[in-house]
Short mmCIF file of C-alpha atoms and ligand atoms in Angstrom, two decimals:
data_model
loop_
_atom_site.label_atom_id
_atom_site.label_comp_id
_atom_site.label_asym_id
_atom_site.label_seq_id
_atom_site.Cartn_x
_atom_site.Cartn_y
_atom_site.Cartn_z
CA UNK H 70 5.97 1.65 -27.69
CA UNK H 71 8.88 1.36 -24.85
CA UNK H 72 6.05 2.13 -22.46
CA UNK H 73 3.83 -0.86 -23.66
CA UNK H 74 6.48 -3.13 -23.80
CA UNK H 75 7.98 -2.04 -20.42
CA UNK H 76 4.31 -2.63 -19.50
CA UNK H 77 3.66 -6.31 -21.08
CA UNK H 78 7.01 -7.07 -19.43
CA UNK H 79 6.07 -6.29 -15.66
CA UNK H 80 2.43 -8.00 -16.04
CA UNK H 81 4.36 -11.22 -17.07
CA UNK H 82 6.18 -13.49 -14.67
CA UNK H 83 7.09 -15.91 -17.95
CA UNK H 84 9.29 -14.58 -20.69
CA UNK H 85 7.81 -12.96 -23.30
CA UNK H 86 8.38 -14.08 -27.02
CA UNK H 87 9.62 -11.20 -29.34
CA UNK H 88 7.22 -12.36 -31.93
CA UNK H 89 4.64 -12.41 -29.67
CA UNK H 90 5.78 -8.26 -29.06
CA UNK H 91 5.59 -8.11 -32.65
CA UNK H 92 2.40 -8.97 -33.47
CA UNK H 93 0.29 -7.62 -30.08
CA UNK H 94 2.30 -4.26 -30.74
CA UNK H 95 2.50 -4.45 -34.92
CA UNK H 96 6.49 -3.53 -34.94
CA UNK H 97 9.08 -5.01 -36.14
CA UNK H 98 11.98 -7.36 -34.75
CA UNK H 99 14.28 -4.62 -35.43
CA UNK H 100 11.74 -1.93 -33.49
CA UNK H 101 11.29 -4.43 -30.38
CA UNK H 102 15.03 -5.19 -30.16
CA UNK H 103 15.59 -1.58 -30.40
CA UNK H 104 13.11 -0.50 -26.82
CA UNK H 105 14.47 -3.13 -25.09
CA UNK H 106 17.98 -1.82 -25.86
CA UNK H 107 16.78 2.02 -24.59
CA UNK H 108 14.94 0.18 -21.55
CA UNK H 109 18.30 -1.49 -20.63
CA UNK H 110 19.89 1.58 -20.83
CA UNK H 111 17.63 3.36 -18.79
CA UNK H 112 18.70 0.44 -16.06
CA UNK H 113 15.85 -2.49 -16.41
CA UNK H 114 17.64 -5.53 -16.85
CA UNK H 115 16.08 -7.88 -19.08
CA UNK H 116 17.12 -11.24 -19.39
CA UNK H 117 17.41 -12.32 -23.49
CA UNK H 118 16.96 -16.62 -23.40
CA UNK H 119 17.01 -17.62 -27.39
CA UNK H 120 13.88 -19.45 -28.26
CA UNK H 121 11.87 -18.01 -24.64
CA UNK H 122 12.24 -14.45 -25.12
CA UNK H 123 12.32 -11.74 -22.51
CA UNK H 124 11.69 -11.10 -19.23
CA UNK H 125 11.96 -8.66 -16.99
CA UNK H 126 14.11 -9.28 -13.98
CA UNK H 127 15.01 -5.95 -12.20
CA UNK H 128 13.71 -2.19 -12.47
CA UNK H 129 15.42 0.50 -12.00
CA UNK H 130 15.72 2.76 -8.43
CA UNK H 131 14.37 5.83 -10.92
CA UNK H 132 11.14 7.62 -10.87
CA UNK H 133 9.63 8.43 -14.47
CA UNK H 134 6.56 9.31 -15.95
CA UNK H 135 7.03 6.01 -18.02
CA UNK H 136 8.24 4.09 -15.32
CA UNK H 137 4.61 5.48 -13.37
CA UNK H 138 2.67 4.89 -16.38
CA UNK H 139 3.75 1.26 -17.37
CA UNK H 140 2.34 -0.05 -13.81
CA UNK H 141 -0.64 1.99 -13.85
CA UNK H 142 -3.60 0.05 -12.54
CA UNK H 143 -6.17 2.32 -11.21
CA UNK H 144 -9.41 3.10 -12.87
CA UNK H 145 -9.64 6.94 -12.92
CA UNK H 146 -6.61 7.76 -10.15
CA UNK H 147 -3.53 8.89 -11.83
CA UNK H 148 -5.39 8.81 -15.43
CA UNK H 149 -2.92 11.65 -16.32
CA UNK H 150 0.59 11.56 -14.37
CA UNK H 151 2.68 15.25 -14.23
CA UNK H 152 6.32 14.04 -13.40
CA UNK H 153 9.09 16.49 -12.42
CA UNK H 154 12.89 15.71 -11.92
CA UNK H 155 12.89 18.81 -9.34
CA UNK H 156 9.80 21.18 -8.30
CA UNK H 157 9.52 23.66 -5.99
CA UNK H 158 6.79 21.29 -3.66
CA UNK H 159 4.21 18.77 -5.51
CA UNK H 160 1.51 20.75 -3.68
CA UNK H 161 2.20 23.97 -5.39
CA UNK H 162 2.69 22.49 -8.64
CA UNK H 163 -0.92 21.04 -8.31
CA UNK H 164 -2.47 24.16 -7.42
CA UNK H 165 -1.11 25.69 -10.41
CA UNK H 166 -1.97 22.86 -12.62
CA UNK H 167 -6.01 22.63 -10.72
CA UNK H 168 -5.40 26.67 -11.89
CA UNK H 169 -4.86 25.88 -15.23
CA UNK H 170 -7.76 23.28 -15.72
CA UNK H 171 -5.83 20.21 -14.92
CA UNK H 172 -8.31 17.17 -13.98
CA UNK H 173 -9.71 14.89 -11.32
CA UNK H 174 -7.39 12.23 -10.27
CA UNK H 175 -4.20 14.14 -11.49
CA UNK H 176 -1.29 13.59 -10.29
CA UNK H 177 2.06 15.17 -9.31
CA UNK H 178 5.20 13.10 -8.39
CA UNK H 179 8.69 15.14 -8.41
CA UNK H 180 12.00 13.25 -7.69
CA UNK H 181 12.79 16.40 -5.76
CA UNK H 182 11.18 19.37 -3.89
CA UNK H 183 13.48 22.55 -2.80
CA UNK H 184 10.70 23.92 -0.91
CA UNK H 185 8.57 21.28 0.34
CA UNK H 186 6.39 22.01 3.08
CA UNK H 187 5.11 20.49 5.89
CA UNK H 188 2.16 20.93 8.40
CA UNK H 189 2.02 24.38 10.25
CA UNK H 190 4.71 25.75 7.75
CA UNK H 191 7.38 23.39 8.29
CA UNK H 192 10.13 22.67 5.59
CA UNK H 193 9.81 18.76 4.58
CA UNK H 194 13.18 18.22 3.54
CA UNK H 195 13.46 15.27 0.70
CA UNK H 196 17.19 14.19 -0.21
CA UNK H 197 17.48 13.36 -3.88
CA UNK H 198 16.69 9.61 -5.38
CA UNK H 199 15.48 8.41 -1.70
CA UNK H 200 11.37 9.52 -1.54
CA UNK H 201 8.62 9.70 -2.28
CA UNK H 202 7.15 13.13 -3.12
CA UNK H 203 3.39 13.14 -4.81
CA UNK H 204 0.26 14.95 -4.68
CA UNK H 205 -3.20 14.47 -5.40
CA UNK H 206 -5.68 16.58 -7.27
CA UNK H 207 -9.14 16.33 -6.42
CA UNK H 208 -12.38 17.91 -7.16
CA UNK H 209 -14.76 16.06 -5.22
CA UNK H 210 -18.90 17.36 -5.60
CA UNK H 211 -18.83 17.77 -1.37
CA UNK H 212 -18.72 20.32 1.29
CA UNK H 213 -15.22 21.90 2.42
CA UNK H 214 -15.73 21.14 6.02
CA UNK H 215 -15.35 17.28 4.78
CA UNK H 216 -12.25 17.91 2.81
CA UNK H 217 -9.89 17.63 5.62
CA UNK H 218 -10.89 13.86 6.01
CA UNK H 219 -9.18 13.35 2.87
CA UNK H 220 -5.88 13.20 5.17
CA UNK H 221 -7.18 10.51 7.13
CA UNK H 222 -8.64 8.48 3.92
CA UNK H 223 -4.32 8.72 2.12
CA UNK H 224 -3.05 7.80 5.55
CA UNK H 225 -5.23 4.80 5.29
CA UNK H 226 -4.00 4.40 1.79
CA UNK H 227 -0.62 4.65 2.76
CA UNK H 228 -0.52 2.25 4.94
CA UNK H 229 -2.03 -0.24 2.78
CA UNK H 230 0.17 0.12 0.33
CA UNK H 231 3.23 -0.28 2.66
CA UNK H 232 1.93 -3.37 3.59
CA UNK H 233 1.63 -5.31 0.72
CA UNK H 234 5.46 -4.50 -0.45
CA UNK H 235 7.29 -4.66 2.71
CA UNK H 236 7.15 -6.65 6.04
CA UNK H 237 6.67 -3.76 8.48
CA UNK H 238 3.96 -2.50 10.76
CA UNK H 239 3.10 0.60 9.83
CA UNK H 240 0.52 2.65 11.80
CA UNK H 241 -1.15 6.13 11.45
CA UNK H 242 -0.32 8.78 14.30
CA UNK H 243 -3.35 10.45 13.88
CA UNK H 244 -4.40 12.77 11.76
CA UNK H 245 -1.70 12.36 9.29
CA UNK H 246 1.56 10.51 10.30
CA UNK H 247 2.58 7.05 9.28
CA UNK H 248 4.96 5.27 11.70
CA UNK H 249 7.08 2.33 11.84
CA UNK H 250 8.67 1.55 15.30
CA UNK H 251 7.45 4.63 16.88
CA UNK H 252 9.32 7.11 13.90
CA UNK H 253 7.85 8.53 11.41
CA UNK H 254 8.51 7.78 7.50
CA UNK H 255 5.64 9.92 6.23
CA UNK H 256 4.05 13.07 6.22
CA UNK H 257 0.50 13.85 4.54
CA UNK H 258 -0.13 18.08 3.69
CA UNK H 259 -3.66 18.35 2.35
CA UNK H 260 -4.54 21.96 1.25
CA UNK H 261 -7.68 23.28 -0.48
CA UNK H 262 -8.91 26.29 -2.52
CA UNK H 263 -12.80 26.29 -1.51
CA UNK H 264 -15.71 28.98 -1.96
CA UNK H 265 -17.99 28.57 1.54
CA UNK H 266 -20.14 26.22 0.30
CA UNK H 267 -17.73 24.67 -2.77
CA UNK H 268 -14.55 22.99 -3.39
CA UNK H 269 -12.61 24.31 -6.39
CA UNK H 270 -9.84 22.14 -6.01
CA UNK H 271 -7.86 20.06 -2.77
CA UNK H 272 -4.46 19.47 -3.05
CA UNK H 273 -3.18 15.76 -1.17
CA UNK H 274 0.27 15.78 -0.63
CA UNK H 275 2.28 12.86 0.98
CA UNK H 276 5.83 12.67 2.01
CA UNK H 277 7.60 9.11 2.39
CA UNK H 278 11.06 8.66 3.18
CA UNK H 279 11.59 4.88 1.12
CA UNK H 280 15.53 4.99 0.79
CA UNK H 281 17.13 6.95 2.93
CA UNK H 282 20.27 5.68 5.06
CA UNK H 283 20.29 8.10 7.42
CA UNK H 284 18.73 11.32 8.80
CA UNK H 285 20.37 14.81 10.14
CA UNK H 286 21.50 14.66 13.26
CA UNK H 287 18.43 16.59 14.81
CA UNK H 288 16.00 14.45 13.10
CA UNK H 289 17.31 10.74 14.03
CA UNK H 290 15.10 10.25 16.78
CA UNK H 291 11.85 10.82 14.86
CA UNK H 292 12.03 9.66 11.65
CA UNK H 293 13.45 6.90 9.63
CA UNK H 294 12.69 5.01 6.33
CA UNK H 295 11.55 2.11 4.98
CA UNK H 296 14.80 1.23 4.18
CA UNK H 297 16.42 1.45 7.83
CA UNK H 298 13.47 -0.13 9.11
CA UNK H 299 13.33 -3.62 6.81
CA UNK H 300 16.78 -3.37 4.66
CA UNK H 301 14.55 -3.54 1.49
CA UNK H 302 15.07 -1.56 -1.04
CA UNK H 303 11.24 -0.87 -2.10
CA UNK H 304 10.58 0.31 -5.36
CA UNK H 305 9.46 3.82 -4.83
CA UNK H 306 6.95 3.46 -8.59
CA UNK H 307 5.57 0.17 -7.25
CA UNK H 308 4.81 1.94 -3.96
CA UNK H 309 2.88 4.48 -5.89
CA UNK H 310 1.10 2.41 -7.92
CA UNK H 311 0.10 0.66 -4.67
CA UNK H 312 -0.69 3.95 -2.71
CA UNK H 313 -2.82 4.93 -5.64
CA UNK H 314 -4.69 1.57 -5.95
CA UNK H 315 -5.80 1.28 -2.52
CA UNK H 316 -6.86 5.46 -2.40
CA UNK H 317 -8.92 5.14 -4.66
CA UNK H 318 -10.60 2.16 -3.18
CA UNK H 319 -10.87 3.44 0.17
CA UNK H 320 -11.98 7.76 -1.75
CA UNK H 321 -14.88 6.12 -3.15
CA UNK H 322 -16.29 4.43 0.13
CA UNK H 323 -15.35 7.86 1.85
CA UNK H 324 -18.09 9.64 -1.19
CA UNK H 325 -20.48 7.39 -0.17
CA UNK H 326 -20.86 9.58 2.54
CA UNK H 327 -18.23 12.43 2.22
CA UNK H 328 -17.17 11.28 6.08
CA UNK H 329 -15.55 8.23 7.90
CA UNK H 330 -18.20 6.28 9.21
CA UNK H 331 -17.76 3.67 6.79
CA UNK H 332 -14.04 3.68 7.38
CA UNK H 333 -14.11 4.60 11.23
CA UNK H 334 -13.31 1.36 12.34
CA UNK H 335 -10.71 0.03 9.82
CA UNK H 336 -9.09 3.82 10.85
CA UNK H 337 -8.68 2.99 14.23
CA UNK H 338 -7.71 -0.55 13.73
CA UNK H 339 -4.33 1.26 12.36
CA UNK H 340 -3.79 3.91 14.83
CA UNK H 341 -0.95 3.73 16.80
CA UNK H 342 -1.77 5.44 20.24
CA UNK H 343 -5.39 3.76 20.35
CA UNK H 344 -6.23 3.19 24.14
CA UNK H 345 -3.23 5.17 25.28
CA UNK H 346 -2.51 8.77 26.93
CA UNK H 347 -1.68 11.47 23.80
CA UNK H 348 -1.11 15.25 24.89
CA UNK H 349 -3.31 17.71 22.63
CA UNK H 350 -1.09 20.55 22.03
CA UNK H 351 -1.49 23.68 20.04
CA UNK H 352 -4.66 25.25 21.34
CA UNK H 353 -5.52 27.73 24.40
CA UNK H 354 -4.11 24.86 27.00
CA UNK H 355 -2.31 21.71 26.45
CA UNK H 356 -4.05 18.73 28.20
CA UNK H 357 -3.56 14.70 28.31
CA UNK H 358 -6.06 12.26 27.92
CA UNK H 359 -7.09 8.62 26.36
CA UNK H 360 -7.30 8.36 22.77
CA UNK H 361 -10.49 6.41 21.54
CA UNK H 362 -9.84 6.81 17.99
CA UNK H 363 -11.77 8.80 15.56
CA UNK H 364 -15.63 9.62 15.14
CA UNK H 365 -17.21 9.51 11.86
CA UNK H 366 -16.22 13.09 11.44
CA UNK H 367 -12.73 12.13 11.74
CA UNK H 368 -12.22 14.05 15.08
CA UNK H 369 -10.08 11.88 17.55
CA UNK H 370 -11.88 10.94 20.98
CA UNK H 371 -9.91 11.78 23.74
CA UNK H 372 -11.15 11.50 27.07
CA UNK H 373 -9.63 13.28 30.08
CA UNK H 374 -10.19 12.75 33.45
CA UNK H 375 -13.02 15.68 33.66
CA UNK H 376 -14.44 15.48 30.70
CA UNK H 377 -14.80 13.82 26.89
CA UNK H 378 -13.23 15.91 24.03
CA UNK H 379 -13.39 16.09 20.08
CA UNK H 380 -10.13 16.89 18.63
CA UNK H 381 -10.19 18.13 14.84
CA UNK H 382 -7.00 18.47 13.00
CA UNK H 383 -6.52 21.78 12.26
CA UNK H 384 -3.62 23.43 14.40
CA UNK H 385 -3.25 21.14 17.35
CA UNK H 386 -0.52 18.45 17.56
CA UNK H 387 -1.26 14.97 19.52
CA UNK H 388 1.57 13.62 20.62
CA UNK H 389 2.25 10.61 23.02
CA UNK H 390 2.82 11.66 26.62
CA UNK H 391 6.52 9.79 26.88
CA UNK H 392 7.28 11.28 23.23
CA UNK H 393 6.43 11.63 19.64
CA UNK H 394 3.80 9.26 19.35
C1 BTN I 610 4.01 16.88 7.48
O1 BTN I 610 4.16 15.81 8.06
O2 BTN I 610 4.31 17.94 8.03
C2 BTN I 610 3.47 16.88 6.10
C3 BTN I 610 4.53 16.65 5.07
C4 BTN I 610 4.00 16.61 3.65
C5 BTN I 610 5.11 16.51 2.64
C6 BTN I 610 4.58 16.29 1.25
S1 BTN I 610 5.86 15.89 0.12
C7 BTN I 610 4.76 16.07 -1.20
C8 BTN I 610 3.90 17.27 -0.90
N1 BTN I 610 4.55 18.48 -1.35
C9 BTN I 610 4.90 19.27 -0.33
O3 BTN I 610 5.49 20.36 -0.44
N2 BTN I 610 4.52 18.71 0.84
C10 BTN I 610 3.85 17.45 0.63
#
């Protein structure tokens, strides 16, 4: 009932009459007066005008599986939320759950990791009340060498959904960094239990750093937050529900052909280090070249000076030759 009302709330910009909650809901005055008492509590402030009604005029700065569920707008994508005050990492909690018979379109969103991981077994370290932390579960009908395309297809996503709640340009550092001003404020991990011909199950993770105020000394240079970059305090559910919204738009082009060419170009329209020199580290030599952006197989173009190469994203690292990107 909170989460309905909580829900009629947000999708109004008008007050809402508590008769009007009465009879769309069938509860009481007394029930009504009662949810929006626990939803204050909980920290939405709602605005009580005598003869108007309610309205909503703040959220909270808390992640919930109601809070998640209330803005929900997607048509299969986060169907079924699993919300965690504190996990382990998102990605391993999804693996377990894909284990356990958990569905399509799942997913995971903790308010804290204490072993989140990054790319090539790096810790991705996630301060309490200031990220994002969520993972998608997937069980698309395609072939595993497609799956790691998925990466590119969130960082699109990502993106998007930056954009429409906060003035920033935010571009992808290829495969799977999002950058504002050169740092980075997210991280995508995308893992995947496969047979050699089928997928049982890939795994999405994404890292974003919304309100942090400042990073450990070490990491300063490289990464901020959406906060330090824009002073807005962005509404880490909202963000979600954004996120999600524009995945799944942009996951069921990508199944229309289970790689990028549809998406190729709107890709590279985002990438940061288009046209410039990136060094491909990470394999038997390091070398620099051009980057041309991505094929429809999601490899990134680069061209050297002898000869034109195909980068996929496995272990290699592409990095801009004057710094990180
Ligand atoms: C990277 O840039 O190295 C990737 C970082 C991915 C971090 C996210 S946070 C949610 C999910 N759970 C994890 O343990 N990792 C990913």
């Amino acid at each position: 009932m909170k989460t309905k009302i909580l829900a009629k709330l947000r999708n109004t910009t008008d007050y809402v009459s508590g008769q009007s909650l009465c009879e769309e809901f069938e509860v009481s005055r007394t029930a009504v007066w009662k949810a929006i008492n626990t939803l204050r509590k909980e920290g939405y402030e709602i605005e009580a005008v005598q003869h108007k009604g309610y309205r909503l005029r703040q959220v909270p700065q808390v992640l919930s599986q109601k809070e998640l569920e209330s803005i929900r707008q997607t048509k299969w994508l986060a169907n079924t939320y699993y919300y965690y005050d504190e996990v382990v990492s998102t990605n391993t909690v999804a693996k377990q759950l894909a284990e356990e018979g958990a569905e399509h379109g799942a997913v995971i969103v903790a308010g804290k990791q204490t072993q989140g991981k990054g790319r090539r077994g790096r810790v991705w370290e996630t301060p309490e009340g200031t990220s994002i932390t969520m993972t998608y579960l997937l069980k698309p009908d395609m072939q595993p060498a497609n799956a790691s395309m998925l990466t590119l297809v969130m960082a699109m996503a990502v993106v998007r959904g930056m954009e429409q709640l906060v003035h920033l340009e935010a571009k992808i550092k290829w495969p799977n960094d999002i950058v504002v001003n050169s740092k980075k404020v997210c991280g995508i991990l995308t893992e995947m239990s496969a047979q050699l011909d089928y997928i049982n199950y890939i795994v999405v993770g994404t890292g974003i750093n919304v309100l942090n105020e400042s990073f450990p000394k070490e990491l300063e240079e490289k990464a901020t937050s959406l906060y330090l970059q824009s002073k807005e305090r962005i509404n880490r559910a909202s963000l979600i529900e954004k996120i999600n919204e524009e995945f799944e738009h942009y996951y069921e082009i990508f199944m229309e052909t289970q790689d990028m060419s549809k998406l190729a170009k709107e890709y590279n329209s985002l990438l940061v280090n288009l046209g410039g020199q990136v060094r491909v580290e990470g394999g038997k030599e390091p070398y620099v070249g051009n980057s041309r952006g991505i094929n429809e197989r999601g490899e990134l173009i680069v061209d050297t000076w002898e000869a034109r190469r195909l980068v996929s994203s496995g272990e290699v690292s592409v990095r801009g030759v004057y710094g990180y990107v």
